[in-house]
Tab-separated table of C-alpha atoms in Angstrom:
chain	number	residue	atom	x	y	z
N	1	UNK	CA	63.131	-20.182	126.590
N	2	UNK	CA	62.497	-19.859	122.842
N	3	UNK	CA	62.157	-16.462	121.222
N	4	UNK	CA	58.730	-15.842	119.583
N	5	UNK	CA	60.453	-15.110	116.248
N	6	UNK	CA	62.215	-18.509	116.417
N	7	UNK	CA	58.933	-20.267	117.182
N	8	UNK	CA	57.202	-18.616	114.239
N	9	UNK	CA	59.997	-19.210	111.728
N	10	UNK	CA	60.418	-22.809	112.852
N	11	UNK	CA	56.714	-23.514	112.338
N	12	UNK	CA	55.933	-21.140	109.489
N	13	UNK	CA	55.178	-23.923	107.009
N	14	UNK	CA	52.540	-25.358	109.363
N	15	UNK	CA	51.055	-21.932	110.001
N	16	UNK	CA	50.629	-21.168	106.314
N	17	UNK	CA	49.451	-24.712	105.463
N	18	UNK	CA	46.231	-23.950	107.343
N	19	UNK	CA	45.263	-21.721	104.418
N	20	UNK	CA	45.084	-18.588	106.527
N	21	UNK	CA	46.967	-15.439	105.627
N	22	UNK	CA	49.326	-14.128	108.257
N	23	UNK	CA	51.292	-10.974	108.920
N	24	UNK	CA	54.976	-10.701	109.709
N	25	UNK	CA	57.263	-7.676	110.095
N	26	UNK	CA	60.080	-7.316	107.570
N	27	UNK	CA	63.452	-7.842	109.267
N	28	UNK	CA	66.030	-7.586	106.483
N	29	UNK	CA	67.458	-5.164	103.948
N	30	UNK	CA	67.429	-7.337	100.810
N	31	UNK	CA	64.055	-5.992	99.650
N	32	UNK	CA	64.869	-2.296	99.952
N	33	UNK	CA	63.523	0.077	98.767
N	34	UNK	CA	60.189	-1.728	98.262
N	35	UNK	CA	60.103	-3.261	101.752
N	36	UNK	CA	61.801	-1.657	104.741
N	37	UNK	CA	63.403	-3.255	107.798
N	38	UNK	CA	61.062	-2.948	110.782
N	39	UNK	CA	58.970	-0.420	108.877
N	40	UNK	CA	56.703	-2.675	106.851
N	41	UNK	CA	54.537	-5.689	107.620
N	42	UNK	CA	53.827	-8.210	104.877
N	43	UNK	CA	50.636	-10.224	104.467
N	44	UNK	CA	51.503	-13.720	103.218
N	45	UNK	CA	49.229	-16.460	101.911
N	46	UNK	CA	49.787	-20.047	100.839
N	47	UNK	CA	50.543	-20.616	97.173
N	48	UNK	CA	49.107	-23.486	95.175
N	49	UNK	CA	51.574	-25.850	93.426
N	50	UNK	CA	50.324	-24.940	89.927
N	51	UNK	CA	49.961	-21.188	90.593
N	52	UNK	CA	51.951	-18.834	88.368
N	53	UNK	CA	54.265	-16.981	90.757
N	54	UNK	CA	56.595	-15.248	88.285
N	55	UNK	CA	56.847	-11.570	89.202
N	56	UNK	CA	55.371	-12.184	92.664
N	57	UNK	CA	57.141	-11.723	95.966
N	58	UNK	CA	57.539	-15.205	97.437
N	59	UNK	CA	58.491	-16.522	100.859
N	60	UNK	CA	60.834	-19.512	100.993
N	61	UNK	CA	63.242	-21.246	103.347
N	62	UNK	CA	66.872	-20.830	102.251
N	63	UNK	CA	69.458	-23.617	102.228
N	64	UNK	CA	70.672	-22.305	105.603
N	65	UNK	CA	67.160	-22.577	107.045
N	66	UNK	CA	66.342	-18.856	107.073
N	67	UNK	CA	62.948	-17.570	105.989
N	68	UNK	CA	63.518	-15.258	103.006
N	69	UNK	CA	61.173	-13.067	100.959
N	70	UNK	CA	62.318	-12.200	97.423
N	71	UNK	CA	60.839	-11.539	93.987
N	72	UNK	CA	60.399	-14.502	91.634
N	73	UNK	CA	62.216	-13.892	88.352
N	74	UNK	CA	61.467	-17.198	86.641
N	75	UNK	CA	60.434	-20.817	87.090
N	76	UNK	CA	62.102	-23.216	84.684
N	77	UNK	CA	60.638	-26.412	83.244
N	78	UNK	CA	62.244	-28.517	85.973
N	79	UNK	CA	60.509	-26.471	88.687
N	80	UNK	CA	63.596	-24.511	89.754
N	81	UNK	CA	62.627	-21.024	90.919
N	82	UNK	CA	65.071	-18.116	90.495
N	83	UNK	CA	64.569	-15.232	92.952
N	84	UNK	CA	66.287	-11.980	93.857
N	85	UNK	CA	65.685	-9.262	96.408
N	86	UNK	CA	65.134	-5.708	95.144
N	87	UNK	CA	68.093	-4.656	97.262
N	88	UNK	CA	70.403	-7.325	95.849
N	89	UNK	CA	72.277	-6.035	92.840
N	90	UNK	CA	73.824	-9.290	91.599
N	91	UNK	CA	72.921	-12.116	93.984
N	92	UNK	CA	70.264	-14.661	92.976
N	93	UNK	CA	68.747	-17.601	94.834
N	94	UNK	CA	67.526	-20.812	93.287
N	95	UNK	CA	65.122	-23.128	95.075
N	96	UNK	CA	62.736	-25.918	94.095
N	97	UNK	CA	59.129	-24.878	93.499
N	98	UNK	CA	58.116	-27.029	96.486
N	99	UNK	CA	60.299	-24.818	98.734
N	100	UNK	CA	58.080	-21.798	98.101
N	101	UNK	CA	56.049	-21.344	101.286
N	102	UNK	CA	53.753	-18.543	100.183
N	103	UNK	CA	53.347	-15.285	98.288
N	104	UNK	CA	53.061	-11.754	99.623
N	105	UNK	CA	49.599	-10.383	98.944
N	106	UNK	CA	50.062	-6.928	100.398
N	107	UNK	CA	52.264	-4.662	102.463
N	108	UNK	CA	51.101	-2.711	105.486
N	109	UNK	CA	53.088	0.501	105.682
N	110	UNK	CA	54.208	2.182	108.889
N	111	UNK	CA	51.259	4.571	108.499
N	112	UNK	CA	48.833	1.621	108.595
N	113	UNK	CA	47.965	1.916	104.897
N	114	UNK	CA	47.750	-1.477	103.154
N	115	UNK	CA	49.059	-1.693	99.584
N	116	UNK	CA	48.318	-4.673	97.336
N	117	UNK	CA	51.371	-6.146	95.608
N	118	UNK	CA	49.180	-6.557	92.521
N	119	UNK	CA	48.071	-2.914	92.428
N	120	UNK	CA	48.999	-0.634	89.580
N	121	UNK	CA	50.862	1.678	92.008
N	122	UNK	CA	53.016	-1.203	93.303
N	123	UNK	CA	53.796	-2.553	89.822
N	124	UNK	CA	54.769	0.884	88.455
N	125	UNK	CA	57.067	1.556	91.403
N	126	UNK	CA	58.570	-1.907	91.043
N	127	UNK	CA	59.245	-1.467	87.308
N	128	UNK	CA	60.774	1.969	87.844
N	129	UNK	CA	63.211	0.557	90.421
N	130	UNK	CA	64.137	-2.520	88.384
N	131	UNK	CA	64.537	-0.384	85.259
N	132	UNK	CA	67.182	1.855	86.806
N	133	UNK	CA	70.770	1.215	85.716
N	134	UNK	CA	72.616	-1.112	88.099
N	135	UNK	CA	75.083	1.577	89.194
N	136	UNK	CA	72.247	3.970	90.102
N	137	UNK	CA	70.513	1.275	92.171
N	138	UNK	CA	73.806	0.417	93.872
N	139	UNK	CA	74.431	3.989	95.057
N	140	UNK	CA	70.776	4.578	95.919
N	141	UNK	CA	70.781	1.424	98.076
N	142	UNK	CA	73.920	2.584	99.909
N	143	UNK	CA	72.163	5.838	100.842
N	144	UNK	CA	68.888	4.094	101.747
N	145	UNK	CA	70.696	1.596	104.005
N	146	UNK	CA	72.608	4.366	105.783
N	147	UNK	CA	69.422	6.315	106.417
N	148	UNK	CA	67.671	3.141	107.653
N	149	UNK	CA	70.554	2.416	110.035
N	150	UNK	CA	70.466	5.972	111.397
N	151	UNK	CA	66.722	5.672	112.050
N	152	UNK	CA	67.255	2.382	113.898
N	153	UNK	CA	69.685	4.110	116.213
Protein backbone atom coordinates (compact mmCIF):
# COMPACT_ATOMS: atom_id res chain seq x y z
CA UNK A 1 0.00 0.00 0.00
CA UNK A 2 1.36 3.43 -0.97
CA UNK A 3 2.25 5.98 1.67
CA UNK A 4 0.19 9.22 1.47
CA UNK A 5 3.42 11.26 1.18
CA UNK A 6 4.47 9.15 -1.84
CA UNK A 7 1.07 9.64 -3.47
CA UNK A 8 1.24 13.40 -3.01
CA UNK A 9 4.83 13.81 -4.20
CA UNK A 10 4.23 11.55 -7.19
CA UNK A 11 1.22 13.62 -8.28
CA UNK A 12 2.23 17.05 -7.04
CA UNK A 13 2.51 18.53 -10.53
CA UNK A 14 -1.09 17.53 -11.29
CA UNK A 15 -2.30 18.86 -7.95
CA UNK A 16 -0.74 22.27 -8.48
CA UNK A 17 -1.72 22.42 -12.18
CA UNK A 18 -5.35 22.79 -11.06
CA UNK A 19 -4.47 26.33 -10.00
CA UNK A 20 -5.33 25.73 -6.36
CA UNK A 21 -2.91 26.49 -3.56
CA UNK A 22 -2.05 23.61 -1.30
CA UNK A 23 -0.34 23.08 2.03
CA UNK A 24 2.46 20.68 2.80
CA UNK A 25 4.57 20.17 5.93
CA UNK A 26 8.29 20.88 5.64
CA UNK A 27 10.28 17.65 5.94
CA UNK A 28 13.92 18.66 5.44
CA UNK A 29 16.68 20.74 6.99
CA UNK A 30 17.98 22.58 3.90
CA UNK A 31 15.80 25.64 4.55
CA UNK A 32 16.76 26.16 8.19
CA UNK A 33 16.46 28.55 9.94
CA UNK A 34 13.64 30.07 7.84
CA UNK A 35 11.66 26.82 7.54
CA UNK A 36 11.81 24.08 10.15
CA UNK A 37 11.48 20.31 9.77
CA UNK A 38 8.02 19.20 10.88
CA UNK A 39 7.45 22.59 12.48
CA UNK A 40 6.26 24.64 9.54
CA UNK A 41 3.68 24.17 6.80
CA UNK A 42 4.16 25.92 3.47
CA UNK A 43 1.40 27.23 1.22
CA UNK A 44 2.38 26.68 -2.42
CA UNK A 45 0.77 28.01 -5.59
CA UNK A 46 1.39 27.44 -9.28
CA UNK A 47 3.80 29.82 -10.97
CA UNK A 48 3.25 31.23 -14.44
CA UNK A 49 5.98 30.64 -17.06
CA UNK A 50 6.75 34.36 -17.45
CA UNK A 51 6.52 35.21 -13.72
CA UNK A 52 9.60 36.73 -12.10
CA UNK A 53 10.60 34.23 -9.41
CA UNK A 54 14.03 35.59 -8.43
CA UNK A 55 14.20 35.89 -4.64
CA UNK A 56 11.14 33.67 -4.18
CA UNK A 57 11.06 30.27 -2.54
CA UNK A 58 10.28 27.79 -5.30
CA UNK A 59 9.25 24.14 -5.35
CA UNK A 60 10.87 21.90 -7.96
CA UNK A 61 11.57 18.24 -8.65
CA UNK A 62 15.28 17.41 -8.37
CA UNK A 63 17.21 15.24 -10.82
CA UNK A 64 16.71 12.33 -8.39
CA UNK A 65 12.95 12.87 -8.41
CA UNK A 66 12.64 14.44 -4.96
CA UNK A 67 10.41 17.44 -4.34
CA UNK A 68 12.64 20.28 -3.10
CA UNK A 69 11.89 23.80 -1.88
CA UNK A 70 14.73 26.33 -2.15
CA UNK A 71 15.25 30.05 -2.76
CA UNK A 72 15.71 31.21 -6.35
CA UNK A 73 18.98 33.12 -6.73
CA UNK A 74 18.82 33.82 -10.46
CA UNK A 75 17.31 32.83 -13.80
CA UNK A 76 19.68 33.15 -16.73
CA UNK A 77 18.78 34.03 -20.32
CA UNK A 78 18.57 30.36 -21.29
CA UNK A 79 15.95 29.72 -18.59
CA UNK A 80 18.29 27.92 -16.18
CA UNK A 81 17.26 28.59 -12.58
CA UNK A 82 19.90 28.61 -9.81
CA UNK A 83 18.56 27.81 -6.32
CA UNK A 84 19.95 27.25 -2.84
CA UNK A 85 18.46 26.38 0.52
CA UNK A 86 19.01 28.80 3.41
CA UNK A 87 20.61 25.94 5.31
CA UNK A 88 23.01 25.05 2.49
CA UNK A 89 26.26 26.93 2.84
CA UNK A 90 27.85 26.10 -0.52
CA UNK A 91 25.57 23.75 -2.46
CA UNK A 92 23.51 25.09 -5.38
CA UNK A 93 20.95 23.44 -7.64
CA UNK A 94 20.32 24.28 -11.26
CA UNK A 95 17.10 23.32 -13.02
CA UNK A 96 15.23 24.43 -16.13
CA UNK A 97 12.54 27.06 -15.60
CA UNK A 98 9.94 24.50 -16.71
CA UNK A 99 10.94 22.29 -13.74
CA UNK A 100 9.69 24.88 -11.26
CA UNK A 101 6.40 23.50 -9.92
CA UNK A 102 5.29 26.44 -7.81
CA UNK A 103 6.25 29.20 -5.39
CA UNK A 104 5.73 29.40 -1.65
CA UNK A 105 3.24 32.13 -0.82
CA UNK A 106 3.30 31.83 2.94
CA UNK A 107 4.41 29.78 5.91
CA UNK A 108 2.12 28.56 8.66
CA UNK A 109 4.09 28.42 11.89
CA UNK A 110 3.64 25.82 14.61
CA UNK A 111 1.56 28.38 16.52
CA UNK A 112 -0.90 28.59 13.61
CA UNK A 113 0.23 32.09 12.61
CA UNK A 114 0.54 32.52 8.82
CA UNK A 115 3.42 34.65 7.53
CA UNK A 116 3.58 35.88 3.94
CA UNK A 117 6.90 35.25 2.19
CA UNK A 118 6.51 38.71 0.64
CA UNK A 119 6.01 40.50 3.96
CA UNK A 120 8.48 43.04 5.23
CA UNK A 121 9.12 40.88 8.34
CA UNK A 122 10.01 37.84 6.20
CA UNK A 123 12.27 39.81 3.84
CA UNK A 124 14.17 41.50 6.69
CA UNK A 125 14.75 38.19 8.46
CA UNK A 126 15.83 36.62 5.18
CA UNK A 127 18.33 39.41 4.41
CA UNK A 128 19.75 39.30 7.93
CA UNK A 129 20.41 35.55 7.62
CA UNK A 130 21.88 35.74 4.12
CA UNK A 131 24.02 38.72 5.13
CA UNK A 132 25.77 36.85 7.93
CA UNK A 133 29.32 35.71 7.22
CA UNK A 134 29.46 32.12 5.94
CA UNK A 135 31.34 30.85 9.00
CA UNK A 136 28.71 32.32 11.36
CA UNK A 137 25.89 30.68 9.38
CA UNK A 138 27.78 27.38 9.36
CA UNK A 139 28.12 27.24 13.16
CA UNK A 140 24.61 28.59 13.75
CA UNK A 141 23.19 25.86 11.49
CA UNK A 142 25.11 23.17 13.40
CA UNK A 143 23.49 24.34 16.65
CA UNK A 144 20.03 24.72 15.08
CA UNK A 145 20.18 21.20 13.60
CA UNK A 146 21.25 19.69 16.92
CA UNK A 147 18.41 21.41 18.74
CA UNK A 148 15.93 20.30 16.04
CA UNK A 149 17.14 16.70 16.34
CA UNK A 150 16.78 16.78 20.13
CA UNK A 151 13.20 18.06 19.81
CA UNK A 152 12.38 15.26 17.35
CA UNK A 153 13.50 12.72 19.91
